[in-house]
Amino acid sequence: MSVTRATLADIAREAGVSTATVDRVLNNRLGVRERTRDRVLSVAGRLGYLEGGRLVAEIGDMADVVELDFLVPGGTNTFLHLLASCLAEQERLRRDVRVRVHMIEGFNPDALAERLHGIEGTTRGVGLVGIDHPTVREAIRSLAVAGIPVLTLCSDISHVPRVSYVGIDNRAAGRVAGYLIGRFIRADRGKVALFAGSLSYRGHEEREMGFRHILEEEFRELAVVELREVRDDSERSYAEAKALLARHPDLAGIYNIGAGNRGIARALEEAGRAKSTVFVGHELTEHTRRFLLSGTMDAVIDQNPRVEAREAVDRLRRAVQGDERPFGPSVRIQTVFRENIPEA
């Protein structure tokens, strides 16, 4: 079966960029914005661009299609559903991988460990967003002993033989949130509250640590009065936020470490405190865009799921090939306000 050979000019015309930009993207060179890179790769994949028997957009042995499995928590977390979609999309954009995405119960370490053990003989590489728990760590070690590389996404896991972590620096993200809330409140004293999905996620724990540390260093006038774990559930976050606002009518700020922004926003709006309580959270989604525009949220600390998915698949594919070179920096933190919301 013959393969239609597109040209650089074909890709450039379809993507609306120059041929020089296409060349930089397809050969993985620096100097191209992430949104442009994603558009070029998408067009190149759709046109089936081949050169010398290889898909230049993602370099790899075309005869060796590698099966990769990604385990992502289910539930109402909009960002994680976006990430799962972006991971699945990589199979269409690339010709050297087959990607299977498993949506699992997010706060059940035993269920996650059981799924990891279950795919041990059917996969070449595993990526996961997982709880830092003994049964999960042991399952990862078992995969490593079997020669299957494991990569962590969004939240790292300590003391395991993983090949890479793909995600933002969560401690730095917590510090950014603390700095923003401290600057926005600008009061002699004030109360702030924290919401987390679960501190069993190392990423959530690191965000809390970063937040508390910068408050201790630069904003000692602010006191953390409560921390609530809501398991990234919107209804649970709504109930907890509603009760919190009733207990603390003078609450000055809220930092939501995980998901559940919809529930917190709803409680603030119902209490008539959407404009008087500073609210900072994570991940730019259709919901947080709306809250930024309405003024219910003051800032969103974002990580790009498309970049994360591409990096994860690429790093895991390279690890399967035996590439032991150290990986560079992971995903950048982006702070989004109402005035700089990027295109969807």
C-alpha positions as a printed Julia matrix, in Angstrom:
344×3 Matrix{Float64}:
   0.0    0.0    0.0
   1.6    3.28  -1.05
   1.81   6.25   1.3
   1.03   9.75   0.09
   4.09  11.89   0.62
   3.21  15.4    1.67
   5.8   18.16   1.43
   6.93  20.8    3.9
   5.05  23.33   1.79
   1.86  21.27   2.09
   2.14  21.21   5.87
   3.05  24.91   6.04
   0.06  25.86   3.9
  -2.37  23.76   5.96
  -0.96  24.98   9.29
  -0.68  28.63   8.24
   3.05  28.91   9.0
   6.31  29.16   7.09
   8.23  26.14   5.82
  11.09  27.14   8.15
   8.75  26.83  11.12
   7.59  23.41   9.91
  11.21  22.3    9.6
  11.98  23.43  13.16
   8.96  21.59  14.55
   9.49  18.34  12.65
  13.12  18.2   13.69
  12.35  19.07  17.32
  14.26  22.35  17.37
  13.68  25.22  19.76
  12.15  28.6   18.95
   8.53  27.63  18.22
   5.56  28.43  20.46
   3.78  25.41  21.92
   0.45  26.24  20.25
   2.17  26.51  16.85
   4.11  23.29  17.44
   0.89  21.43  18.28
  -0.83  22.74  15.14
   2.06  21.74  12.87
   2.29  18.25  14.4
  -1.45  17.78  14.04
  -1.35  18.74  10.35
   1.76  16.61   9.7
   0.07  13.61  11.29
  -3.12  14.12   9.3
  -1.22  14.43   6.01
   0.87  11.33   6.76
   4.17  13.11   6.29
   6.92  10.53   5.73
  10.59  10.87   4.97
  12.91   7.94   4.44
  10.39   5.56   5.99
  10.0    7.63   9.16
   7.48  10.12  10.42
   9.65  13.18  10.92
   7.19  14.83  13.29
   7.99  12.19  15.86
  11.2   10.33  15.14
  10.95   6.59  15.67
  11.28   3.17  14.13
   8.12   2.79  12.05
   8.34  -1.01  12.11
   8.19  -1.0   15.9
   4.83   0.29  17.08
   5.11   0.5   20.85
   2.12  -0.12  23.09
   1.93   2.36  25.96
  -0.59   2.48  28.79
  -1.59   5.56  30.78
  -3.57   5.43  34.02
  -5.51   8.61  34.79
  -8.0    9.21  37.64
 -11.63   9.51  36.63
 -14.29  11.54  38.43
 -15.29  15.18  37.87
 -11.77  16.58  37.37
 -12.1   18.42  34.03
  -8.35  18.86  33.59
  -7.63  15.14  33.95
 -10.28  14.36  31.35
  -8.57  16.86  29.02
  -5.23  15.19  29.71
  -6.7   11.76  28.94
  -8.06  13.06  25.61
  -4.69  14.58  24.72
  -2.91  11.31  25.51
  -5.31   9.37  23.31
  -4.81  11.93  20.54
  -1.08  11.16  20.44
  -1.82   7.83  18.76
  -3.38   9.72  15.84
  -0.54  12.27  15.67
   2.22   9.68  15.79
   2.85   6.49  13.81
   5.14   4.74  16.29
   2.89   4.23  19.33
  -0.39   2.67  20.32
  -1.81   4.5   23.34
  -4.31   2.99  25.76
  -5.79   5.28  28.41
  -7.36   3.74  31.52
  -9.63   5.92  33.67
  -9.46   4.6   37.22
 -10.8    5.44  40.67
  -8.56   8.31  41.66
  -8.34   7.92  45.43
  -8.08   4.14  45.72
  -4.42   3.11  45.8
  -5.25  -0.6   45.88
  -7.33  -0.33  42.7
  -4.47   1.55  41.0
  -1.91  -1.03  42.14
  -4.13  -3.88  40.92
  -4.45  -2.27  37.48
  -0.67  -1.77  37.3
  -0.1   -5.44  38.08
  -2.79  -6.41  35.55
  -1.16  -4.7   32.57
   2.36  -5.88  33.4
   2.5   -8.49  30.65
   0.68  -6.5   27.96
   2.51  -3.17  27.77
   5.9   -1.75  26.85
   5.65   1.39  28.99
   3.38   2.9   31.64
   2.54   6.48  32.57
   0.35   7.31  35.55
  -1.15  10.05  37.66
  -0.97   8.23  40.96
  -1.19   8.43  44.71
   2.11   8.18  46.59
   1.21   5.02  48.54
   3.11   1.81  49.48
   0.97  -0.5   47.32
   1.38   1.8   44.32
   5.13   2.1   44.86
   5.45  -1.68  45.07
   3.49  -2.14  41.83
   5.8    0.34  40.08
   8.85  -1.54  41.36
   7.37  -4.76  40.0
   7.01  -3.19  36.55
  10.59  -1.95  36.68
  11.86  -5.43  37.57
   9.97  -6.73  34.52
  11.85  -4.19  32.38
   8.85  -1.92  31.79
   9.68   1.8   32.09
   7.3    3.87  34.23
   6.72   7.61  34.02
   4.79   9.8   36.46
   2.45  12.59  35.32
   1.23  15.74  37.11
   2.17  14.39  40.55
   5.43  12.58  41.23
   5.87   9.45  43.38
   8.82   9.15  45.74
  11.37   6.34  45.98
  10.39   4.44  42.84
  12.48   3.59  39.73
  10.54   5.83  37.36
  12.27   7.06  34.2
  10.86  10.59  34.27
   8.33  12.97  35.77
   6.25  15.12  33.42
   4.44  18.05  34.98
   4.95  21.4   36.63
   7.07  22.1   39.7
   4.23  21.79  42.2
   6.09  23.38  45.08
   6.81  26.43  42.92
   3.13  26.49  41.89
   2.1   26.65  45.55
   4.5   29.51  46.13
   3.05  31.39  43.15
  -0.45  30.92  44.59
   0.66  32.21  47.99
   2.38  35.21  46.46
  -0.7   36.11  44.42
  -3.07  35.81  47.35
  -0.73  37.8   49.59
  -0.45  40.6   47.05
  -4.17  40.61  46.21
  -5.31  40.77  49.84
  -2.76  43.42  50.96
  -4.17  43.65  54.5
  -2.67  44.01  57.97
  -4.13  40.61  58.76
  -6.47  38.12  57.15
  -7.71  34.55  57.02
  -7.14  32.17  54.14
  -8.34  28.6   53.57
  -6.98  25.73  51.5
  -8.79  23.02  49.56
  -6.99  19.91  48.29
  -8.05  16.82  46.4
  -5.97  14.6   48.64
  -2.6   15.16  50.26
  -1.88  11.53  49.33
  -1.0   13.06  45.97
   2.56  14.27  46.34
   1.8   17.15  43.98
  -0.96  18.44  46.26
   1.26  18.08  49.31
   4.04  20.02  47.57
   1.66  22.81  46.58
   0.51  23.14  50.18
   4.12  23.27  51.4
   5.05  25.93  48.86
   1.99  28.01  49.76
   2.61  27.86  53.51
   6.31  28.6   53.14
   5.85  31.81  51.17
   3.18  33.01  53.59
   5.64  32.42  56.44
   8.41  34.21  54.55
   6.57  37.22  53.14
   2.96  37.41  54.36
   2.93  36.59  58.05
  -0.16  38.73  58.49
  -2.15  35.98  56.72
  -3.22  32.9   58.66
  -4.35  29.57  57.2
  -7.49  28.79  59.21
  -8.6   25.56  57.55
  -7.56  22.9   55.03
 -10.19  20.62  53.55
  -9.6   17.51  51.39
 -12.5   17.21  48.92
 -11.26  14.35  46.67
 -11.5   16.62  43.6
 -15.3   16.37  43.75
 -17.35  19.44  42.85
 -20.32  18.64  45.08
 -18.11  17.9   48.05
 -16.12  21.09  47.5
 -19.39  23.05  47.32
 -20.61  21.66  50.65
 -17.26  22.28  52.36
 -16.94  25.8   50.93
 -20.49  26.72  51.93
 -19.84  25.59  55.52
 -16.44  27.34  55.53
 -17.92  30.68  54.49
 -20.56  30.4   57.21
 -17.9   29.75  59.85
 -15.59  32.53  58.64
 -17.59  35.55  57.42
 -14.32  37.5   57.31
 -12.45  34.96  55.15
 -10.13  36.89  52.84
  -8.84  34.24  50.45
  -9.14  30.68  49.16
  -6.46  28.6   47.44
  -7.77  25.46  45.76
  -4.81  23.11  45.37
  -6.66  20.53  43.25
  -9.94  20.29  41.35
 -13.46  21.16  42.49
 -13.32  24.81  41.44
 -16.95  24.68  40.31
 -18.17  23.87  43.81
 -16.13  26.61  45.46
 -17.21  29.19  42.88
 -20.84  28.24  43.38
 -20.58  28.66  47.16
 -18.89  32.06  46.78
 -21.5   33.29  44.31
 -24.43  32.09  46.44
 -22.97  33.8   49.5
 -22.5   37.07  47.59
 -18.75  36.91  48.24
 -17.42  36.2   44.76
 -15.9   39.68  44.45
 -14.76  40.14  48.06
 -12.91  36.83  48.63
  -9.71  36.27  46.66
  -9.9   32.9   44.89
  -6.89  31.26  43.22
  -6.96  27.77  41.74
  -5.45  25.49  39.13
  -5.97  24.51  35.49
  -7.51  26.55  32.7
 -10.71  24.75  31.66
 -14.06  25.79  30.24
 -15.24  26.33  33.82
 -12.29  28.32  35.18
 -12.35  30.5   32.04
 -15.91  31.44  32.95
 -14.98  32.14  36.59
 -12.07  34.35  35.54
 -14.29  36.34  33.21
 -16.98  36.81  35.86
 -14.45  37.82  38.51
 -15.23  34.88  40.8
 -11.67  33.61  40.32
  -8.75  36.02  40.44
  -6.05  33.8   38.93
  -5.52  30.29  37.56
  -2.2   28.48  37.66
  -2.16  26.39  34.51
  -0.26  23.51  32.95
  -0.78  22.67  29.28
  -2.28  19.15  28.9
  -1.31  18.91  25.21
   2.33  19.63  26.0
   2.19  17.23  28.93
   0.72  14.43  26.8
   3.24  14.93  24.01
   6.18  15.02  26.43
   4.93  11.94  28.29
   4.47   9.82  25.16
   7.77  10.97  23.69
   9.79  10.35  26.86
   8.19   6.96  27.47
   8.73   5.91  23.84
  12.39   6.91  24.08
  12.79   5.01  27.35
  11.38   1.88  25.69
  14.02   2.32  22.98
  16.71   2.34  25.66
  17.45   6.06  25.48
  19.07   6.78  28.86
  19.94  10.43  28.25
  18.65  12.71  31.03
  15.47  14.56  30.15
  15.4   18.34  30.35
  12.9   20.62  32.07
   9.29  19.48  32.07
   6.17  21.68  31.81
   6.16  25.42  32.44
   3.85  27.09  34.92
   1.57  29.7   33.38
  -0.43  32.14  35.49
  -3.66  33.21  33.79
  -5.73  36.26  34.71
  -8.89  37.6   33.11
  -6.8   39.91  30.91
  -4.53  37.23  29.38
  -6.79  34.21  28.85
  -5.32  32.36  25.84
  -7.31  30.91  22.97
  -8.98  27.59  23.67
